[in-house]
Coordinates of C-alpha atoms and ligand atoms in Angstrom, one line a residue:
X1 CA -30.6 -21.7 9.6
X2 CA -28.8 -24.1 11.5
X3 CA -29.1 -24.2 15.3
X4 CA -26.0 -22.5 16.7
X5 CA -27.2 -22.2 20.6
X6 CA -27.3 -26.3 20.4
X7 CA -24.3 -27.1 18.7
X8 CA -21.0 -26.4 18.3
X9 CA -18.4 -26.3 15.8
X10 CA -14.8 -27.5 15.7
X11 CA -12.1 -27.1 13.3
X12 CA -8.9 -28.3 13.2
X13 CA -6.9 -26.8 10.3
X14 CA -3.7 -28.0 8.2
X15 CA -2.2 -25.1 6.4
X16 CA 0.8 -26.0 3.6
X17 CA 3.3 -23.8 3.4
X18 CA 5.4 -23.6 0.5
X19 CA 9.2 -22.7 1.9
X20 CA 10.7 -20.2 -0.4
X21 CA 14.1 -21.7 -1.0
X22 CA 15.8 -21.6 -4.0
X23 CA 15.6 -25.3 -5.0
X24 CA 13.6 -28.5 -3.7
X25 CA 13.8 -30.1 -0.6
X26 CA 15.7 -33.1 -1.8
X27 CA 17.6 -32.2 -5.2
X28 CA 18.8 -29.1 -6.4
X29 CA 15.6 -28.3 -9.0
X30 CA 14.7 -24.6 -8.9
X31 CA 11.7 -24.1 -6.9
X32 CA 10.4 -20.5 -8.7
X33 CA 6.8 -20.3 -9.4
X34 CA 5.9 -19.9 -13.4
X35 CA 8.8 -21.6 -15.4
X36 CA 7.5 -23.6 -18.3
X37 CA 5.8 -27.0 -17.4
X38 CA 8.6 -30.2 -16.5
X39 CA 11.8 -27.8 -16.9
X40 CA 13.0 -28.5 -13.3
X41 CA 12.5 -32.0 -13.5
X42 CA 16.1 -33.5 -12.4
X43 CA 15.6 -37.2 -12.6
X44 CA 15.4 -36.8 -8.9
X45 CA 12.1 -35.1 -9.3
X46 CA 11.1 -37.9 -11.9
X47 CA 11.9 -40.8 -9.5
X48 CA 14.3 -42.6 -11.6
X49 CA 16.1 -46.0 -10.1
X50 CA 19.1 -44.9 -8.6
X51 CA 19.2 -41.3 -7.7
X52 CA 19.7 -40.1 -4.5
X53 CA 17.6 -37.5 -2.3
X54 CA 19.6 -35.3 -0.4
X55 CA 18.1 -33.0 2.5
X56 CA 17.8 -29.1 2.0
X57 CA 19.2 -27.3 5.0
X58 CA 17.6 -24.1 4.3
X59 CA 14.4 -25.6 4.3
X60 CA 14.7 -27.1 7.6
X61 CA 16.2 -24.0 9.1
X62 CA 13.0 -22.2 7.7
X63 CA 10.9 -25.2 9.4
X64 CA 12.7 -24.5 12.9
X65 CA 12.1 -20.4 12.3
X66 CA 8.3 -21.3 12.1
X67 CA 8.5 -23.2 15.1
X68 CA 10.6 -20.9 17.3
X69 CA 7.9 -18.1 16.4
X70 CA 5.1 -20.4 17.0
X71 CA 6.3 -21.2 20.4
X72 CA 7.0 -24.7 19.0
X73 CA 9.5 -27.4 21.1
X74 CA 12.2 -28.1 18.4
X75 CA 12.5 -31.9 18.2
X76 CA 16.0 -32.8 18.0
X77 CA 16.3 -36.0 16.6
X78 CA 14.4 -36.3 12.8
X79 CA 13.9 -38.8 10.0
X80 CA 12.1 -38.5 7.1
X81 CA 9.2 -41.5 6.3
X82 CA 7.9 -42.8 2.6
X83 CA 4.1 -42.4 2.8
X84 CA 3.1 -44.4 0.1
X85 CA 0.4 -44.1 -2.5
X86 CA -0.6 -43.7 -6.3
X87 CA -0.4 -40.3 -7.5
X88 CA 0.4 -39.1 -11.1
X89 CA 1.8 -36.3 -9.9
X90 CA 4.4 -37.4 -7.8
X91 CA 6.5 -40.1 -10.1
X92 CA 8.3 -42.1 -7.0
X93 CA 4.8 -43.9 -5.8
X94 CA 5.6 -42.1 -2.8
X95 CA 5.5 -38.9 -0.6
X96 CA 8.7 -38.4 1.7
X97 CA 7.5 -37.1 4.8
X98 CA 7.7 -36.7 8.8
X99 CA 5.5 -39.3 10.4
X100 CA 6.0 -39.5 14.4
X101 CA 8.9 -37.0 14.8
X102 CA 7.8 -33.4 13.5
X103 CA 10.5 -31.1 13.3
X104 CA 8.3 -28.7 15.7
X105 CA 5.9 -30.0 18.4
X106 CA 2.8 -28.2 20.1
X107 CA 3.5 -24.4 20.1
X108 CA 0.0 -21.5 19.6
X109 CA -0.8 -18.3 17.2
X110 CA -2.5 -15.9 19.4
X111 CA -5.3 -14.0 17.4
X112 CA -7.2 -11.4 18.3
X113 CA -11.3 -11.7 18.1
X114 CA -13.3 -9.0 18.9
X115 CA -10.9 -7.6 20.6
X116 CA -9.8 -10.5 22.8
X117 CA -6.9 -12.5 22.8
X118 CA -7.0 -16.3 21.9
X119 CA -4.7 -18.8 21.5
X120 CA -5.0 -21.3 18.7
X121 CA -3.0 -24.5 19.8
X122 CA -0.6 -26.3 17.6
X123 CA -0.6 -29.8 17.6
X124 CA 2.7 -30.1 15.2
X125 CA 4.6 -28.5 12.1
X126 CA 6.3 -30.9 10.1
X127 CA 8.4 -30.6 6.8
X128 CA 6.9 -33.1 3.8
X129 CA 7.8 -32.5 0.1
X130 CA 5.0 -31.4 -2.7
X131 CA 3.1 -33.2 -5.6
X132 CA 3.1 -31.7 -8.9
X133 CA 0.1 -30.8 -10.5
X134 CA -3.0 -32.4 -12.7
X135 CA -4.1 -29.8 -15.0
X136 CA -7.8 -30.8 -15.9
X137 CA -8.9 -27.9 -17.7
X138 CA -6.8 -27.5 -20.8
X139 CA -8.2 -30.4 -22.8
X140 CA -11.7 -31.6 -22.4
X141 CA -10.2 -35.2 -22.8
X142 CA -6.9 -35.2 -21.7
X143 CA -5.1 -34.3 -18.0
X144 CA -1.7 -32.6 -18.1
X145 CA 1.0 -32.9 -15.5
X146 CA 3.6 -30.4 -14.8
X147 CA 6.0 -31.6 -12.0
X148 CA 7.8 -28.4 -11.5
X149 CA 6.5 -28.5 -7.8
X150 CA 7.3 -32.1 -7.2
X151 CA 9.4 -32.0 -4.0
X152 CA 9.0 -28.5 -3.3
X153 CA 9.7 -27.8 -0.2
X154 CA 6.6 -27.6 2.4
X155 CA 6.0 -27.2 6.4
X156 CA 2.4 -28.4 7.2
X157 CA 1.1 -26.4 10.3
X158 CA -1.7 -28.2 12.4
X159 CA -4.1 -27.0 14.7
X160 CA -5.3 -28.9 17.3
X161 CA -9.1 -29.0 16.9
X162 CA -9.1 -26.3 19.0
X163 CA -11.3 -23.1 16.6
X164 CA -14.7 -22.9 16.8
X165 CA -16.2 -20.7 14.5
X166 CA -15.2 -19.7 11.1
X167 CA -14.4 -16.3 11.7
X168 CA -11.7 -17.4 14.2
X169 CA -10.4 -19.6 11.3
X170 CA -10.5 -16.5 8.7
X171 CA -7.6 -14.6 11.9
X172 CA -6.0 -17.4 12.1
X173 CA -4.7 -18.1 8.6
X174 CA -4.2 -14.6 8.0
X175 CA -1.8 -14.5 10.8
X176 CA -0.4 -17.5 9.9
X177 CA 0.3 -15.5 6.5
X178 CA 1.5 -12.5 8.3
X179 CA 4.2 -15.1 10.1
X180 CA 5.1 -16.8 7.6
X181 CA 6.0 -13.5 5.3
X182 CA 7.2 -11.8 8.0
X183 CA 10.0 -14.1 8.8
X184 CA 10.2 -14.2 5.2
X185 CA 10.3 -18.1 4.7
X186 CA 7.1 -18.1 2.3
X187 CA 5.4 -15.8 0.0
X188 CA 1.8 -16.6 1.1
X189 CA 0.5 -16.3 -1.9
X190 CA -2.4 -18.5 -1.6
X191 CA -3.6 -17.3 -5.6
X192 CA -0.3 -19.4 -6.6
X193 CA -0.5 -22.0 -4.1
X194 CA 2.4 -20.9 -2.1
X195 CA -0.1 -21.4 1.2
X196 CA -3.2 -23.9 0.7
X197 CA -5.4 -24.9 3.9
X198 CA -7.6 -28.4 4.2
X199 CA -9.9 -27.6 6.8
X200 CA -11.4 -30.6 9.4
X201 CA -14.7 -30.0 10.6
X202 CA -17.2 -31.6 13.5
X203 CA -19.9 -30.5 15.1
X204 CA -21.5 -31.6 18.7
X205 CA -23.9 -31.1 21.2
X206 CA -23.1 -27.7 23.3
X207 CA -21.2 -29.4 26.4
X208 CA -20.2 -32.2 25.2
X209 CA -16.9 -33.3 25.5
X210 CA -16.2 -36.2 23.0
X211 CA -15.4 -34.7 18.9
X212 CA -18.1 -35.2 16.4
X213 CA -17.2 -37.4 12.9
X214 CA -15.3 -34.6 10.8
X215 CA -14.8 -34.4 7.4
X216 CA -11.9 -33.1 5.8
X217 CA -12.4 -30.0 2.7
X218 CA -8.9 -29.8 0.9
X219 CA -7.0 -27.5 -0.7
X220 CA -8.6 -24.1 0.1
X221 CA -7.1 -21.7 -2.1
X222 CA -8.3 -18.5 -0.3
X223 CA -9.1 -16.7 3.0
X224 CA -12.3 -16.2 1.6
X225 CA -12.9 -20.1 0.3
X226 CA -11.8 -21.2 4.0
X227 CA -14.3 -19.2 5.8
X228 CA -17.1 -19.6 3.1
X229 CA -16.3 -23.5 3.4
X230 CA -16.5 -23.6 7.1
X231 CA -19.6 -21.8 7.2
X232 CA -21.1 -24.3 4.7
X233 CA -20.0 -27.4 6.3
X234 CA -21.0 -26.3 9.7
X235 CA -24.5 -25.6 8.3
X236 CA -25.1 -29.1 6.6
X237 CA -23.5 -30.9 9.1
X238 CA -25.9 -29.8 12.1
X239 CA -28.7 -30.5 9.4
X240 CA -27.6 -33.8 9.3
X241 CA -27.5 -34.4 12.9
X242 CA -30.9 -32.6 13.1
X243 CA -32.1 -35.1 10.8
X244 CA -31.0 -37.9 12.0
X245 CA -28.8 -39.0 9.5
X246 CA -24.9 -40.1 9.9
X247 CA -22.1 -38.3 9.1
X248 CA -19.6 -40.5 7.6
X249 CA -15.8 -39.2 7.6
X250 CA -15.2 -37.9 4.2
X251 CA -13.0 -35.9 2.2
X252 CA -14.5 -32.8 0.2
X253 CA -13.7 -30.6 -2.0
X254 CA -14.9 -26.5 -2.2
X255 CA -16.8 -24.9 -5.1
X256 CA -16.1 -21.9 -5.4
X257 CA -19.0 -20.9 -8.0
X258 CA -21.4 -21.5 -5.6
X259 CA -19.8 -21.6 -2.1
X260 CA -20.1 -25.4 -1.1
X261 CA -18.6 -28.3 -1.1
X262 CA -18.5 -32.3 -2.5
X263 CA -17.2 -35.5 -1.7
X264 CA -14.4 -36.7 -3.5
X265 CA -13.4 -39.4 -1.2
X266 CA -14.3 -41.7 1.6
X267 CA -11.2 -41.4 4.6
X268 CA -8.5 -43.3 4.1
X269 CA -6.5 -44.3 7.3
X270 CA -2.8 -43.6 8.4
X271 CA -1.8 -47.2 8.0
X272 CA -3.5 -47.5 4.1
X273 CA -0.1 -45.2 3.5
X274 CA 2.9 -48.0 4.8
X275 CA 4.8 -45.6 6.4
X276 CA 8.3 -46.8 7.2
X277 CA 12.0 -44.5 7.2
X278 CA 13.1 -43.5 3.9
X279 CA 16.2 -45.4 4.1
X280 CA 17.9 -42.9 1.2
X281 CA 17.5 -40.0 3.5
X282 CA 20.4 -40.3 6.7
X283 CA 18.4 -39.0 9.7
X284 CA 19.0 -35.6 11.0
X285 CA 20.2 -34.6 14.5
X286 CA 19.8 -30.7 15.8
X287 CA 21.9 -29.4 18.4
X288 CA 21.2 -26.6 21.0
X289 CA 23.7 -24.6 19.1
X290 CA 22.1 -24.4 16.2
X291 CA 18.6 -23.9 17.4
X292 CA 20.0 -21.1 19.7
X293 CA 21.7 -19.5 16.2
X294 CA 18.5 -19.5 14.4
X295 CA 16.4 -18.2 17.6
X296 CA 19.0 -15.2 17.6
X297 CA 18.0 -14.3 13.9
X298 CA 14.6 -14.2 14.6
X299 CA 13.0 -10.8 14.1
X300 CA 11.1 -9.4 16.6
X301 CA 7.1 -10.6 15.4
X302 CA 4.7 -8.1 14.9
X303 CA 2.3 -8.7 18.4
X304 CA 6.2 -7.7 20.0
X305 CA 7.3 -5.1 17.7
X306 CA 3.6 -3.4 18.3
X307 CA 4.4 -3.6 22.5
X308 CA 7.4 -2.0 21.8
X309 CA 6.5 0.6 20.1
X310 CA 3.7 1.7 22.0
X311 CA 6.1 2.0 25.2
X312 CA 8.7 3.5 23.4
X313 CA 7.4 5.8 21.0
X314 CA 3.9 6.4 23.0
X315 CA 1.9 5.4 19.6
X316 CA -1.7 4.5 20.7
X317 CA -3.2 0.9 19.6
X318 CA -5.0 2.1 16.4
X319 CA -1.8 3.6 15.2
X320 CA 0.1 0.4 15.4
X321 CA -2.3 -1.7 14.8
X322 CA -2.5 -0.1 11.7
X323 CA 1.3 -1.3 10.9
X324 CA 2.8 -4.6 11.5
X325 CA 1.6 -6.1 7.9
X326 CA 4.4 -5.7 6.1
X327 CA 8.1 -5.9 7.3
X328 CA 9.8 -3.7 5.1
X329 CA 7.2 -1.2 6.2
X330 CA 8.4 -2.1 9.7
X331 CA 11.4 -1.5 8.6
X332 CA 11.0 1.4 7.4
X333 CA 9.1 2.7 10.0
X334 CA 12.1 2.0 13.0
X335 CA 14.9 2.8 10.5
X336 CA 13.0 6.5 10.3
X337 CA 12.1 6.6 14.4
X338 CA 16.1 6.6 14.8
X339 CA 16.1 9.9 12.5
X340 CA 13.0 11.8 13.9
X341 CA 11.2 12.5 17.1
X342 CA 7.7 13.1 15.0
X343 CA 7.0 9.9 15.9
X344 CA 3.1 9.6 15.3
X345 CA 3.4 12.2 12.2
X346 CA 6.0 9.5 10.5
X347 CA 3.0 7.0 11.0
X348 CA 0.6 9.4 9.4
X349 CA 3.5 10.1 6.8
X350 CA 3.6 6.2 5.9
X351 CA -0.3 5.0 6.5
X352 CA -1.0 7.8 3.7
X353 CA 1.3 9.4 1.4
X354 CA 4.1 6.9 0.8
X355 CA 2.1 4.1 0.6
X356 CA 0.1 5.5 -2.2
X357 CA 3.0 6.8 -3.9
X358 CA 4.8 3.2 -3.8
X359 CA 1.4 1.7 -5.0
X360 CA 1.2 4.3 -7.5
X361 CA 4.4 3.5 -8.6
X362 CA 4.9 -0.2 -7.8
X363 CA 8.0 0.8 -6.3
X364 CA 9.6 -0.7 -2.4
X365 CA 10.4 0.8 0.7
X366 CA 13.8 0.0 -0.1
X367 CA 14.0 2.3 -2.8
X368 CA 13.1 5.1 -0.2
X369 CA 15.3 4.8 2.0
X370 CA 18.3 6.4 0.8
X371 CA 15.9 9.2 0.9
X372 CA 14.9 9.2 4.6
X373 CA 17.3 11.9 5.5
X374 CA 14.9 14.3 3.1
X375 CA 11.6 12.8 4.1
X376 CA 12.6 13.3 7.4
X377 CA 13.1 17.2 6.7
X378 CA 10.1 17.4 4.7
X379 CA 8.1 15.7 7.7
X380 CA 9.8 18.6 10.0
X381 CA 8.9 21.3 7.4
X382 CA 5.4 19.8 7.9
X383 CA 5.1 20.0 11.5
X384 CA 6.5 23.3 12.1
X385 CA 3.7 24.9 9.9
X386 CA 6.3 26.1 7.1
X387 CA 4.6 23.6 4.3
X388 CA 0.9 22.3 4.6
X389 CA 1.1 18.4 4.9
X390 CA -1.7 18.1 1.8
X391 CA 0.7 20.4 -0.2
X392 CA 3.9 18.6 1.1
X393 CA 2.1 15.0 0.1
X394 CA 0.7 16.2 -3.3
X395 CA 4.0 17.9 -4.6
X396 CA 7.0 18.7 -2.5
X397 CA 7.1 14.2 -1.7
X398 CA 7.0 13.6 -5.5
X399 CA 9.4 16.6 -6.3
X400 CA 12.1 15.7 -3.8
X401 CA 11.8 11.4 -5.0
X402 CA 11.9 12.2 -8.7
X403 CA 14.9 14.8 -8.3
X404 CA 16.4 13.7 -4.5
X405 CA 16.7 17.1 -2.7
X406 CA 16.1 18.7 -0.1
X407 CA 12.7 19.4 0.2
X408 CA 13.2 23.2 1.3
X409 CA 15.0 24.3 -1.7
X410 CA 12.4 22.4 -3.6
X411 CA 10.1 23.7 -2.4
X412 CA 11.6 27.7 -2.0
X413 CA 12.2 27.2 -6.1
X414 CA 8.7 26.2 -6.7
X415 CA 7.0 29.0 -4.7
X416 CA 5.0 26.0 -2.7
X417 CA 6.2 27.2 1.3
X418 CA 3.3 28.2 3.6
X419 CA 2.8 31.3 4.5
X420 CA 3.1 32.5 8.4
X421 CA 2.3 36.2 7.2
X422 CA -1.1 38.2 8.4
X423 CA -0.3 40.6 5.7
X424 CA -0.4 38.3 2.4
X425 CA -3.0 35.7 4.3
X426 CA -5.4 39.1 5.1
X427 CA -5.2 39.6 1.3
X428 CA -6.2 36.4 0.5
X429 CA -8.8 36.3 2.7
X430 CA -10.1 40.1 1.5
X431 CA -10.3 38.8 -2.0
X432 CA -12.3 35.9 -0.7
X433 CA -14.7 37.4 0.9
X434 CA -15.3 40.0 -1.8
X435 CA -15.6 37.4 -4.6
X436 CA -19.0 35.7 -2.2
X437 CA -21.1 38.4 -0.8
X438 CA -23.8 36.0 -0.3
X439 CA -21.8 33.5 1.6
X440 CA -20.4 36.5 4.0
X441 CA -24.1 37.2 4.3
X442 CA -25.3 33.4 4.9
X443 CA -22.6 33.2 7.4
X444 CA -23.5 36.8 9.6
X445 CA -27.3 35.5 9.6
X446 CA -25.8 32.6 11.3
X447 CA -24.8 29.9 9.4
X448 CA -21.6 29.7 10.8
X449 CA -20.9 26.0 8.9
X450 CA -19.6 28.2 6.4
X451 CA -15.9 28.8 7.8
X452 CA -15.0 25.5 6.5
X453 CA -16.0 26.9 3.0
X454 CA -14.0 30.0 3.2
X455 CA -11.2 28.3 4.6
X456 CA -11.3 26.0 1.2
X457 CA -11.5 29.3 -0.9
X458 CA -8.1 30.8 0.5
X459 CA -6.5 27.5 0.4
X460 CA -7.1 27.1 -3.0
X461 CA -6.5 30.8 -3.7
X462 CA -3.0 30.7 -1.8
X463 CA -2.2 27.1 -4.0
X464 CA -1.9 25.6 -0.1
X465 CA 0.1 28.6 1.3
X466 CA -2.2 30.2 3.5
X467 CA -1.7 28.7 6.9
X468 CA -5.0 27.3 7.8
X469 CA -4.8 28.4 11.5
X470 CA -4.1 31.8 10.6
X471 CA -6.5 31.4 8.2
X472 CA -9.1 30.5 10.4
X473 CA -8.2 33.1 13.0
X474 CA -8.4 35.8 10.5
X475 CA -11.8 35.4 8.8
X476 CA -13.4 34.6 11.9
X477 CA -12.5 38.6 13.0
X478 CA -13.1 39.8 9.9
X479 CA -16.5 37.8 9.8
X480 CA -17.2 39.0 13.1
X481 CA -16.5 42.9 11.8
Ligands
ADP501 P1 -5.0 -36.6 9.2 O1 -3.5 -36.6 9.2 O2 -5.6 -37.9 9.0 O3 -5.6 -35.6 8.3 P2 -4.9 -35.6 12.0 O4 -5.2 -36.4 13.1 O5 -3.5 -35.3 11.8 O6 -5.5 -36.3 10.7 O7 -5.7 -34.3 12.0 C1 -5.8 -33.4 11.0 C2 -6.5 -32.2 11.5 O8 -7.9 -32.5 11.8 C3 -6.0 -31.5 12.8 O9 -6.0 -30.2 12.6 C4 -7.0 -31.9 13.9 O10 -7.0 -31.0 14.8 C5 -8.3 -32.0 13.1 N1 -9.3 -32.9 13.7 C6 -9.1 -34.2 14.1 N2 -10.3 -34.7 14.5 C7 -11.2 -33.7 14.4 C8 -12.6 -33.6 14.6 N3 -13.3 -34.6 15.1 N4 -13.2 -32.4 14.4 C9 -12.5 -31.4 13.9 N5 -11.2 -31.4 13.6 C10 -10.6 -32.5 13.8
MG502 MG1 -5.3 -34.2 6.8

């Protein structure tokens, strides 16, 4: 076990985000994820003498969303750079990137550990396009390449090496993924590559104040692989130092088979790449008008949307924090707070039934809400004891989206409203009691546990009708008799 009360760690991590625009960043190729290998290949993509690139404004307006909700500065004057190497995958001999002038500069992700607020500093997010890809494992001879994703469009998001463990890693890529999604400019789907991370790692002496040697481990393909990595690294890294031996910068890869990781490559440095302007690509200038429009769009992010609905709608922290994953949900959610004042009962409503019934039925909030005026009935039905909420989520929610109704006539026609009346609930409780003598008998010598039981019994006996209050109020007396 490595020595964590000597040492300690620091990460620095780049996280690629694939922009989900319709085509590529420079040519009009579709960019959609599982079309058959090298069918959006314009000779663009294929590098061919004598095309020209031509810059996709959506992607850049997705670059300067990022930024604006990263707290970014939004760098005004741009050009794009030719980082040049040797890659099969990419069939120019170069990479067109941002060198010195990232679209955003600086900017922080605040993340919440163990219940503490953090800031992880940003050191830049800049807008570069994507390789294709090698396909090793199809042939035990051959490689393939497929250069569908050649010059997709991507935003790379560094950290400063600013995170220390790898827990605080694991928050902060999931809430870049949150961001990302919720401003709806990437799919974060790290299975298909739409976000991949290369985590830096150093370690030092507690206190000191100069950064260790890092190395680099690329294209981490999970949340899981990114914190499993870190955790690795960290370990043989204060080995090494604990042995005496010299960590060289390096780049790695993960294996995920056995959760660590191998060198693939010594560092190369900035100026192995020749970067100089792409002189195809005219460079871009961004005025305060457009920033401004693109800040007005902005949705309010989840850390905001969560404030303001505690204030507003006096929801506690577990409730929201229980939201704020998924916008449409969000959505949902406010659209619904302007139809109803059962404000915590909606959360209950969405946290349970309806997300079960959309899993269920791999259906989208947006289908639902041409039905909010009836879930919001149903939801009043609910709280003013005429329907049990487990019979109201089990039949009358199903009922009412299968056939769209209103859920009182629904659930009038199928006999399903609770019953308010002493005289029908005393008759269900009577025939309860009669059909388990030896329960009534448990229960008088004291094992008073038991209401919970007898409670069941009429519930089940009623088919959900019985109020439960009622219910409760009555066998207790009779119990007591
Ligand atoms: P490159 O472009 O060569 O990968 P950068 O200087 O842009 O290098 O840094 C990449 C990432 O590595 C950044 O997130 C940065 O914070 C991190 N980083 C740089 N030096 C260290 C270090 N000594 N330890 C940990 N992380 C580091
Ligand atoms: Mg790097």
């Amino acid at each position: 076990m490595a020595n964590l009360d000597k040492y300690e760690a620091v990460i620095g991590l780049e996280i690629h985000a694939q922009l989900a625009t319709q085509s590529k960043l420079f040519c009009g190729d579709a960019t959609s994820f599982g079309a058959a290998p090298n069918t959006h290949v314009s000779p663009i993509t294929l590098g061919h003498p004598g095309t020209l690139p031509k810059t996709n404004a959506t992607a850049v307006a997705y670059a300067i969303k990022m930024g604006l909700a990263c707290n970014c500065a939004i760098e005004k004057n741009n050009y794009f750079a030719r980082k040049n190497y040797f890659y099969p995958d990419l069939p120019k001999g170069y990479q067109i990137s941002q060198h010195t002038t990232p679209i955003c500069v600086g900017g922080k992700v605040p993340i919440q550990l163990n219940g503490k607020e953090i800031e992880v500093i940003l050191n830049r997010i800049h807008l570069e396009e994507d390789a294709g890809k090698s396909i090793h494992d199809l042939s035990p001879t051959d490689t393939f390449i497929d250069l569908n994703r050649a010059g997709t469009p991507l935003i790379e998001i560094v950290t400063e090496p600013c995170i220390h463990s790898a827990e605080e890693a694991f928050l902060y890529v999931s809430e870049v993924r949150k961001i990302v999604r919720w401003l709806d400019i990437c799919d974060g789907n790290m299975e298909e590559g739409s976000l991949r991370c290369d985590a830096n790692i150093s370690v030092r002496l507690k206190g000191a104040t100069q950064l260790g040697t890092r190395v680099e481990v690329k294209n981490l393909n999970s949340i899981r692989n990114i914190k499993k990595a870190i955790e690795y690294e960290i370990e043989r890294l204060i080995d090494m130092v604990e042995n005496g031996e010299t960590i060289i910068q390096q780049t790695r890869s993960f294996n995920a088979d056995n959760d660590t990781t191998f060198s693939i490559r010594d560092k190369e440095d900035a100026n192995d790449y020749r970067y100089f302007p792409d002189p195809d690509l005219a460079p871009f200038h961004l005025t305060d008008d457009y920033i401004n429009e693109i800040k007005a769009s902005l949705p309010l992010l989840p850390n905001a949307l969560k404030i303001e609905w505690k204030s507003k709608y006096g929801l506690s922290d577990y409730d929201v924090d229980q939201m704020g994953e998924n916008k449409q949900e969000a959505d949902f959610y406010t659209l619904w707070t302007t139809q109803t004042t059962h404000y915590k009962a909606a959360i209950n409503w969405i946290l349970g039934p309806i997300r079960e019934y959309l899993n269920e039925s791999n259906s989208s909030y947006a289908q639902l809400i041409p039905l909010l005026p009836h879930l919001t009935s149903l939801l009043d039905l609910v709280e003013t004891n005429q329907l049990s909420f487990s019979v109201a989520s089990s039949k009358v929610l199903k009922g009412i989206i299968a056939n769209p109704q209103n859920p009182l006539e629904f659930a009038t026609t199928n006999n399903l409203l609770q019953s308010n009346s002493a005289e029908e609930i005393t008759n269900w409780v009577d025939q309860v009691l009669i059909a388990n003598p030896e329960k009534v008998a448990e229960y008088k010598k004291g094992k008073k546990g038991l209401i919970g039981l007898f409670v069941g019994e009429v519930k089940k006996l009623s088919k959900g009708q019985a109020d439960p209050k009622i219910t409760t109020q009555l066998l207790e007396q009779k119990l007591s008799q």
